[in-house]
Coordinates of C-alpha atoms and ligand atoms in Angstrom, one line a residue:
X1 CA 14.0 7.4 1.5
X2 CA 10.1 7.5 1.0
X3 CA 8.9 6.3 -2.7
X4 CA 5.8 7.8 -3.3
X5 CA 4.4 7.2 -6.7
X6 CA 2.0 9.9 -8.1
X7 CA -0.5 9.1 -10.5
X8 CA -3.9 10.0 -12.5
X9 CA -5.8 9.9 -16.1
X10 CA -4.1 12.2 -18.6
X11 CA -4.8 15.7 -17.9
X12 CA -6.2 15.5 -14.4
X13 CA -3.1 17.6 -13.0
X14 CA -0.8 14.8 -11.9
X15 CA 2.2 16.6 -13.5
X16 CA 1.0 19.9 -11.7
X17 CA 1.0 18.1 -8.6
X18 CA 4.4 16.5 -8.4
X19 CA 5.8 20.1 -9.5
X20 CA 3.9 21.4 -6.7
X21 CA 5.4 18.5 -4.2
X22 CA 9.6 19.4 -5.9
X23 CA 8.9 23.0 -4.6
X24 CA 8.1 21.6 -1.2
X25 CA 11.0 19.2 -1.5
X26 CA 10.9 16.2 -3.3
X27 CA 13.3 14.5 -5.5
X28 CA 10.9 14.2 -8.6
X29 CA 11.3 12.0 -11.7
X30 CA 8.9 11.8 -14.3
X31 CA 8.4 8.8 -16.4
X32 CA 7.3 10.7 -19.2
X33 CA 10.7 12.7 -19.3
X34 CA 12.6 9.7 -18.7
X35 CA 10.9 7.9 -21.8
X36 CA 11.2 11.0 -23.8
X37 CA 15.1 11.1 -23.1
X38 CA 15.3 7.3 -24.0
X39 CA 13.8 7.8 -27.2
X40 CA 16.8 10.1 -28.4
X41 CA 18.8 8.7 -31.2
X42 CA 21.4 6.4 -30.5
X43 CA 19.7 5.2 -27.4
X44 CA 18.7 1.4 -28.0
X45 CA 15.5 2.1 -27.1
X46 CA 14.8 3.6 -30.1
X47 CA 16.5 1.0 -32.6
X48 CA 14.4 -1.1 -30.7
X49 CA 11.4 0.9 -31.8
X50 CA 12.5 1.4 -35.3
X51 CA 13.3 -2.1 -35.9
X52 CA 9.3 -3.1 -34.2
X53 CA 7.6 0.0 -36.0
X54 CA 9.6 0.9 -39.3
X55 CA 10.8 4.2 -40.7
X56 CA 7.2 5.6 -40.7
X57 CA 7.7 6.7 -36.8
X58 CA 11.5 7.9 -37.4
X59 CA 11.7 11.7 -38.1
X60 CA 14.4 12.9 -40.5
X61 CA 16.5 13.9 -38.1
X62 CA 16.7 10.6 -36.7
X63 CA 14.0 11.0 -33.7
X64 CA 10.9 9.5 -32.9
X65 CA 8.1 11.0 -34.4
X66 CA 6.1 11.1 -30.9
X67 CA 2.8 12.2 -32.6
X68 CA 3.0 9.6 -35.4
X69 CA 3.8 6.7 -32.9
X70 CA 1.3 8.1 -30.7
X71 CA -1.5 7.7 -33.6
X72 CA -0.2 4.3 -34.3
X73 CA -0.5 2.8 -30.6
X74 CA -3.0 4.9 -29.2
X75 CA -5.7 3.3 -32.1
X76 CA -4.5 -0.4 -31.3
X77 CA -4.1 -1.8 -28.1
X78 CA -1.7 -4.4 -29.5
X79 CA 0.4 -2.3 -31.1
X80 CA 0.8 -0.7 -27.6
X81 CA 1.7 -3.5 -26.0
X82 CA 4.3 -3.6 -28.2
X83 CA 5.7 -0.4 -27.5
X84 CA 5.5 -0.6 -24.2
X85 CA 7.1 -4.0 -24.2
X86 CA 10.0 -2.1 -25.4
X87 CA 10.1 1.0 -23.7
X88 CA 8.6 -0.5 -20.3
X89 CA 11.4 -2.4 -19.1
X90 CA 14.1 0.4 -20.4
X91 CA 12.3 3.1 -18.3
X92 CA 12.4 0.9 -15.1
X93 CA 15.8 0.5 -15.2
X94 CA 16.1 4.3 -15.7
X95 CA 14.1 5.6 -13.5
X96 CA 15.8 3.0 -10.8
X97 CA 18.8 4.8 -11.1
X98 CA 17.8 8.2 -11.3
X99 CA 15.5 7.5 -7.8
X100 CA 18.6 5.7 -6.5
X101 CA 20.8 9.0 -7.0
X102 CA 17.7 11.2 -4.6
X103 CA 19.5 11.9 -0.9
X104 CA 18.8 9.3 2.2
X105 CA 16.1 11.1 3.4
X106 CA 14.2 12.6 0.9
X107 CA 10.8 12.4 -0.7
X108 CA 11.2 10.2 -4.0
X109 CA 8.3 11.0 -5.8
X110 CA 7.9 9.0 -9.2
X111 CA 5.1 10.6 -11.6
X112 CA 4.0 7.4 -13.3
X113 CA 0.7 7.7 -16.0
X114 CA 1.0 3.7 -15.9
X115 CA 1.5 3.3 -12.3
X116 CA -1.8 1.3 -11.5
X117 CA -1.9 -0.2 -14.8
X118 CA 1.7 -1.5 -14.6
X119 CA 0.8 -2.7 -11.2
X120 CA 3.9 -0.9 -10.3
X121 CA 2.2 0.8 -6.9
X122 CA 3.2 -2.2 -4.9
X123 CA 7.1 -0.6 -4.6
X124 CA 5.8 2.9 -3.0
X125 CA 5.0 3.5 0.1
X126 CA 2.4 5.5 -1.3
X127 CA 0.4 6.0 -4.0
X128 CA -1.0 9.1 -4.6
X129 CA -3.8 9.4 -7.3
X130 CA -5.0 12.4 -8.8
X131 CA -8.6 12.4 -9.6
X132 CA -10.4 15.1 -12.0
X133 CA -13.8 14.7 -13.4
X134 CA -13.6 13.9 -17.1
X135 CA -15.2 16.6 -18.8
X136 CA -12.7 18.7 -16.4
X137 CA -9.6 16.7 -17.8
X138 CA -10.8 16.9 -21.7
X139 CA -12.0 20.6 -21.2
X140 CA -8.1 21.5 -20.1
X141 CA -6.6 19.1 -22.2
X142 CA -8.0 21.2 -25.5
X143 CA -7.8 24.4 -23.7
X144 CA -4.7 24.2 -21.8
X145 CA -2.5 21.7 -24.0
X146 CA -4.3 22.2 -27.3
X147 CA -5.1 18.5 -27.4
X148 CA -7.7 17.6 -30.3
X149 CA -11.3 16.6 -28.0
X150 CA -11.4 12.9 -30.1
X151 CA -7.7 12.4 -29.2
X152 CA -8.2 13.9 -25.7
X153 CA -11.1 11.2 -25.2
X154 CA -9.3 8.0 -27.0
X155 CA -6.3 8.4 -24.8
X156 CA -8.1 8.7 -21.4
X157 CA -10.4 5.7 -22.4
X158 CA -7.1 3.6 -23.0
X159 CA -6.2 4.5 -19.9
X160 CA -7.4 2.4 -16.1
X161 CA -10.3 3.9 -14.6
X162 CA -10.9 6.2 -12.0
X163 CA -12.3 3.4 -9.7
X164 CA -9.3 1.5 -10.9
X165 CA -6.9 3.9 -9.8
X166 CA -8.7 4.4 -6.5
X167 CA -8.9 0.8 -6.0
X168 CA -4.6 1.0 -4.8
X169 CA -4.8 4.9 -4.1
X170 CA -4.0 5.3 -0.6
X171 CA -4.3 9.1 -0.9
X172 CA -6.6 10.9 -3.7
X173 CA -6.1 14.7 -4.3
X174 CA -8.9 16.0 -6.3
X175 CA -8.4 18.8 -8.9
X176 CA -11.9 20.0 -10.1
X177 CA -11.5 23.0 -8.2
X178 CA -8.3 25.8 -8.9
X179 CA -5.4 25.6 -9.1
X180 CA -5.2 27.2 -5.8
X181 CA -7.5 24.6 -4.0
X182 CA -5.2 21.9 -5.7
X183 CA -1.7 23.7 -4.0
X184 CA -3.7 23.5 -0.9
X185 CA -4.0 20.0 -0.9
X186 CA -0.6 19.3 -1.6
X187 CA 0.4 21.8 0.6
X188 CA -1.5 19.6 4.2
X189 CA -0.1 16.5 2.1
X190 CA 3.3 17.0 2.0
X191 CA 3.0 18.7 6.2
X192 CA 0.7 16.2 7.6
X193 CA 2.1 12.6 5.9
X194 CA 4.9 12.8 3.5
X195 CA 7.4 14.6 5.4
X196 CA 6.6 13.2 9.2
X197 CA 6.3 9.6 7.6
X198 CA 10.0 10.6 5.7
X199 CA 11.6 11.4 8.9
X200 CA 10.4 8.3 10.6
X201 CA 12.0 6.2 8.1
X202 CA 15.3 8.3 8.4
X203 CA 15.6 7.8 11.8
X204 CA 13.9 4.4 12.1
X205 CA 10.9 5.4 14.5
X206 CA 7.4 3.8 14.0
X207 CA 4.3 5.5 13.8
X208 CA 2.5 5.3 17.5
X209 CA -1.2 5.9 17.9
X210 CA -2.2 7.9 20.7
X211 CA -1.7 6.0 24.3
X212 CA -5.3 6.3 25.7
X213 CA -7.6 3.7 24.5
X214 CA -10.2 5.2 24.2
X215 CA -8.5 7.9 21.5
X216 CA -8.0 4.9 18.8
X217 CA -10.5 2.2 19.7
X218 CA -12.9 3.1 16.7
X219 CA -16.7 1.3 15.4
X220 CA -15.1 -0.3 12.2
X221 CA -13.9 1.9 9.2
X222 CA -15.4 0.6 6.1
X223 CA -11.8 0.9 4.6
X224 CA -9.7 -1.1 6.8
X225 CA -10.0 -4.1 4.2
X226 CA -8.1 -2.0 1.2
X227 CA -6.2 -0.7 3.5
X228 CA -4.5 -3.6 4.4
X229 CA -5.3 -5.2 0.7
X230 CA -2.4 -2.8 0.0
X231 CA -0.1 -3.1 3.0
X232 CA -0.4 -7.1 1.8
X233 CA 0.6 -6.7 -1.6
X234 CA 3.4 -4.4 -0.6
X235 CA 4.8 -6.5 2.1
X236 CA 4.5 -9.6 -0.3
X237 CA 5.9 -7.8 -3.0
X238 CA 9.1 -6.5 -1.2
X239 CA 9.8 -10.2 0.3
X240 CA 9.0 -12.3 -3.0
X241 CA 12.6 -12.2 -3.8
X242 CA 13.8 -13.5 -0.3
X243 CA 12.1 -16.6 -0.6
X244 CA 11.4 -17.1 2.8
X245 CA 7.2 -16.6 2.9
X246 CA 4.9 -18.6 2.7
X247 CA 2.3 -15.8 2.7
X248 CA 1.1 -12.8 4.3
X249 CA -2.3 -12.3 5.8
X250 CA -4.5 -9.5 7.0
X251 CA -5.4 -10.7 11.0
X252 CA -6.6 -9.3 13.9
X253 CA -9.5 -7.2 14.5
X254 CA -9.9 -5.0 11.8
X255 CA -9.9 -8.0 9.6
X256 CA -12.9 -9.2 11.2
X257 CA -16.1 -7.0 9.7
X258 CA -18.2 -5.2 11.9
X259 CA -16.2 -5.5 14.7
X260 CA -15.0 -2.3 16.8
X261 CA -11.0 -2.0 17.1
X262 CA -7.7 0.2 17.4
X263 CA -7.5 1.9 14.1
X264 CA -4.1 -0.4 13.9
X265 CA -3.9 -3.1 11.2
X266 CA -2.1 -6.2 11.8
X267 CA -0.5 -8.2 9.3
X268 CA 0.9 -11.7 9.3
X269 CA 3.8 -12.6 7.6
X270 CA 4.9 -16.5 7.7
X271 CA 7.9 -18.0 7.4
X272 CA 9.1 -21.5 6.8
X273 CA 11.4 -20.9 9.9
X274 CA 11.2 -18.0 12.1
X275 CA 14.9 -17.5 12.3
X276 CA 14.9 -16.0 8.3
X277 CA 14.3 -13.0 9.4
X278 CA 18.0 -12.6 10.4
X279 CA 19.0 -12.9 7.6
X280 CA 20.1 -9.7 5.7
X281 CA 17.9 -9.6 2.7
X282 CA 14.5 -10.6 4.7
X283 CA 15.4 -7.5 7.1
X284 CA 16.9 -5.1 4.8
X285 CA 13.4 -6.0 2.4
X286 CA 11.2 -5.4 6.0
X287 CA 13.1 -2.1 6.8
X288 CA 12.9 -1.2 3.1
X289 CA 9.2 -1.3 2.5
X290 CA 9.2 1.1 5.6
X291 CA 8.7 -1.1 8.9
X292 CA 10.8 -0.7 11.9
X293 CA 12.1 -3.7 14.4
X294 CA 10.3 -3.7 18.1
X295 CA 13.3 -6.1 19.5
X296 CA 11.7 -6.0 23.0
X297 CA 8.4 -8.1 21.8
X298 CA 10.0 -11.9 20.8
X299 CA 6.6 -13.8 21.4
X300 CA 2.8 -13.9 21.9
X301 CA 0.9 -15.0 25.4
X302 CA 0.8 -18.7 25.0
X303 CA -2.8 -21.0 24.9
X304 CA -3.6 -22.5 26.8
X305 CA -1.9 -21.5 30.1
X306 CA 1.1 -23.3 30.6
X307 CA 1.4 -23.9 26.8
X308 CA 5.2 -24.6 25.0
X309 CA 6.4 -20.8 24.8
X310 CA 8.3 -21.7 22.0
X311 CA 5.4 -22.3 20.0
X312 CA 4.8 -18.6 19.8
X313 CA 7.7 -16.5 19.7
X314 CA 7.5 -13.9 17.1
X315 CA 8.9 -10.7 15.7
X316 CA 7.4 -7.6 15.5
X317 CA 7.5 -4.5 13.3
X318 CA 5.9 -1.3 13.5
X319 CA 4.7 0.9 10.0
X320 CA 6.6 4.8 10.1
X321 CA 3.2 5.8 8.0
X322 CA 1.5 8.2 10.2
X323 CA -1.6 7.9 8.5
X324 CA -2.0 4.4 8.8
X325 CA -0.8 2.4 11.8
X326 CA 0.5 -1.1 10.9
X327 CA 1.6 -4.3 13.0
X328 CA 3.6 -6.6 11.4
X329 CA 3.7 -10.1 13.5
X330 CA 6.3 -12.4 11.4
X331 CA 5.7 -16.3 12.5
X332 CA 6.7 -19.3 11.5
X333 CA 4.6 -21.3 9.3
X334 CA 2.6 -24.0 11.4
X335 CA 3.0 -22.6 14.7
X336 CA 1.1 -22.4 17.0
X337 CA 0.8 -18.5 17.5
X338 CA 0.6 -18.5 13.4
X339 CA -2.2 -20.7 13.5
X340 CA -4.4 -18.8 16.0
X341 CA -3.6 -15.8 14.5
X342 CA -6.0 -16.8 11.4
X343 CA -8.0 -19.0 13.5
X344 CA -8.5 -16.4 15.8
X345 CA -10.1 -14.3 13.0
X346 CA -12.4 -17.1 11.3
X347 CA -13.5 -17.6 13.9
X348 CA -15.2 -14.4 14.5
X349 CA -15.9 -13.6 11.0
X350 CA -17.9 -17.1 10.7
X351 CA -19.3 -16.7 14.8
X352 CA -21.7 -13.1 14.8
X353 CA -22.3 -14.0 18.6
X354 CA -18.7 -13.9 19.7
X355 CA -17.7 -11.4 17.4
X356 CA -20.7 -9.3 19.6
X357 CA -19.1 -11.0 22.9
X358 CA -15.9 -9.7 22.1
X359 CA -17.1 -6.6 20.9
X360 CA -18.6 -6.2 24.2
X361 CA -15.4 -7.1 26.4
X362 CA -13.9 -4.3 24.5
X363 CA -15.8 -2.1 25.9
X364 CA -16.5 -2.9 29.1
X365 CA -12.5 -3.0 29.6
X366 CA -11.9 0.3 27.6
X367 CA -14.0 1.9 30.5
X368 CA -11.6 0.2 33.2
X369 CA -8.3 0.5 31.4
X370 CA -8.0 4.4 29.7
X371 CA -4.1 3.6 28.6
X372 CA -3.7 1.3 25.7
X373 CA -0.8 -0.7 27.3
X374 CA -2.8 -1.9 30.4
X375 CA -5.9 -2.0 27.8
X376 CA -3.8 -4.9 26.1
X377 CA -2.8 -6.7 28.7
X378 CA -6.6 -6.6 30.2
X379 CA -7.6 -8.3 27.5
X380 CA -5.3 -11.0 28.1
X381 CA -7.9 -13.7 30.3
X382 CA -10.8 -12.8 27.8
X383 CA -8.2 -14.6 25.1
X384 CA -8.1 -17.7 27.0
X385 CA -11.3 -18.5 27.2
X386 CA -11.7 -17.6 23.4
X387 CA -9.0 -20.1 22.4
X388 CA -10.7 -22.7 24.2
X389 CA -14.0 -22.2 21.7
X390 CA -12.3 -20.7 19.2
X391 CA -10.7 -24.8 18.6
X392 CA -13.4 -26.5 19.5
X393 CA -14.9 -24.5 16.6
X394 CA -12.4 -25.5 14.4
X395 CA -13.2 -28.9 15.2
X396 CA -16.5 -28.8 14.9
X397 CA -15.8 -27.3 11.5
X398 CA -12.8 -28.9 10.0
X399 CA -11.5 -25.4 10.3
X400 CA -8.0 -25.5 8.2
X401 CA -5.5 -22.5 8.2
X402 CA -5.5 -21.1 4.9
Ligands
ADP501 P1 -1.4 15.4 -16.2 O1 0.0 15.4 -15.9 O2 -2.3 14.6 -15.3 O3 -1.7 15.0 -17.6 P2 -1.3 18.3 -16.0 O4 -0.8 18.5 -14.6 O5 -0.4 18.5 -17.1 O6 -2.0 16.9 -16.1 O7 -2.7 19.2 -16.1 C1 -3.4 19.2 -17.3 C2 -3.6 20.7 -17.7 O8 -4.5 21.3 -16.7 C3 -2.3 21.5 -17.5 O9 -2.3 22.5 -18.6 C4 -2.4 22.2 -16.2 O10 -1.8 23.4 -16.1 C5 -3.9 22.3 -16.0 N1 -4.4 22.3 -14.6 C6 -4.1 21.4 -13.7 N2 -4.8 21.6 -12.5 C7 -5.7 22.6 -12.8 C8 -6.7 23.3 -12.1 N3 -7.0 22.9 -10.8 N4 -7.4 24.3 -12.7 C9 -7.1 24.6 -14.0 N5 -6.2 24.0 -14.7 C10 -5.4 23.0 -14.2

């Protein structure tokens, strides 16, 4: 199943757009819906909520009054906390279950208001923000859903920011044009990412870039960094409750600014001992945040020649997203392959002349080699040399892996 969580400022068309994405398909809940069920009377949600806020918020007929509590929290940001330290936890559960109940290989779409602020993101594949001009959002809010303008504007300043939002967004669908432009988006959305990256994960198939080098070997893409900020926090979020990491790290090429490289992102993942990753909650966790095994790849080319092999065996996972190619390279903590992994990459972010060096092997081998498989293997005797000077850097440096 692919999470994707859907989010935006009030009134900037979220709930429009996960409508738009249950016609194409999607299993939706909406937190809103699920909060407005739990607040029925004789759910303990709402005892909870009379016993925090008094009578004043209880109608006579025994239900919240939603526009009293809502001029209550909305004019104090403790006395949201509060509520939201109630209802919070209550809708999570909820909305666990509900998501739980969507078929194997659907499109679990959760339309979350708080999903950046919560920090809740990290447990989608995706996050899809909506992002509408403000004067757009209050102008429909009063016109559209007869929202007061001083209301409209107190509730979208309590809310995260746009560049908040953007900050974990991996897709952003703006709305300031029709609602025609906005089904439009949607529309190549769901065709181009949601449903191809849904059917990888059903049938357990990675996302491949092209197989001539010279089709993803790209100058550097000024979001490769938040790209795999997020891919980091996800990863590290899913395995937390395994225990068995000891952190995971963005390496490799496109961690390395200014440097040309496959539009792939490789991330690190160590483990005290390599061998945890057989274990049925560290691979169910990798498999669940959406990576795939690559059983035929156990180890890395071992420095210098001759070196122990077992010093870098590996495992390696492949992303189903087919709009962002990820390696996952699992070591163990302290060897030798984990180590050169994140020396490998200070050393070039500290060293502009070998970053240029490498830069310019790249190419020159790109022109020699137009299939990425023999591209990678070309690069092989260019590595050997590096790990010589990238160590005596370290030493020269104090270099620690951090
Ligand atoms: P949210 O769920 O983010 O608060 P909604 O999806 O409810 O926002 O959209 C807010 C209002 O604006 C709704 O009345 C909706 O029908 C309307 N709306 C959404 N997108 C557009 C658009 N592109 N043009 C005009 N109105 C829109």
């Amino acid at each position: 199943m692919l999470r994707v969580g859907v989010t935006g400022g009030i009134g900037s068309g979220k709930s429009t757009v996960s409508r738009r994405l249950g016609e194409l398909g999607a299993h939706v809940v909406d937190a809103d819906a699920v909060g407005a069920e739990l607040a029925q009377p004789g759910q303990p949600t709402l005892e909870a909520i009379r016993e925090r806020f008094g009578e004043a918020v209880i109608r006579p007929d025994g239900s919240l009054d939603r526009a009293g509590m809502a001029a209550v929290v909305f004019a104090d940001p403790d006395q949201l906390a509060a509520l939201d330290a109630i209802t919070g936890p209550a809708i999570v559960a909820r909305v666990r279950a509900l998501r739980a109940a969507a078929p194997a290989g659907a499109v679990s779409v959760y339309d979350m208001p708080l999903l950046v602020e919560r920090g809740l993101w990290v447990h989608e594949h995706l996050s899809v923000v909506v992002e509408t001009d403000e004067e757009v959002r209050v102008r429909r809010l009063v016109d559209q859903r007869g929202l007061d303008e001083t209301d409209a504007r107190r509730r979208i300043a309590s809310q995260a920011t746009d560049a908040q939002r953007r900050a974990v967004a991996d897709v952003v669908l703006p709305n300031d044009g029709t609602p025609e432009d906005l089904e439009r988006v949607v529309d190549a959305l769901w065709e181009q990412r949601l449903a191809p990256y849904a059917a990888n994960l059903a049938s357990g198939t990675r996302s491949r870039r092209p197989d001539r080098a010279s089709d993803c070997v790209v100058e550097p893409r000024v979001d490769w960094e938040a790209r795999a900020g997020r891919v980091v926090a996800r990863l590290a979020a899913a395995l937390a409750p395994t225990g068995v990491v000891t952190e995971v790290s963005h390496v490799g090429s496109t961690s390395v600014p200014g440097l040309l490289a496959k539009d792939v992102l490789d991330v690190q993942v160590g483990v005290h001992r390599l061998a945890d990753v057989d274990e049925d909650d560290v691979r169910e966790s990798l498999v669940g945040a959406g990576y795939v095994f690559n059983h035929g790849i156990h180890s890395d080319t071992p420095h210098p020649e001759g070196a122990d092999a077992s010093a870098w065996l590996k495992q390696f996972l492949g992303g189903c997203d087919p709009g962002n190619h990820v390696h996952v390279h699992v070591r163990e903590h302290g060897s030798a392959g984990w180590r050169f992994a994140l020396l490998f990459r200070d050393w070039l972010r500290h060293e502009p002349r070998e970053r240029e060096a490498y830069a310019a092997e790249k190419r020159r081998l790109l022109e020699q080699h137009p299939t990425t498989s023999d591209y990678v293997v070309a690069k092989e005797p260019w590595f050997e040399g590096a790990w010589q000077r990238a160590n005596a850097w370290a030493e020269r440096t104090d270099w620690q892996p951090r």
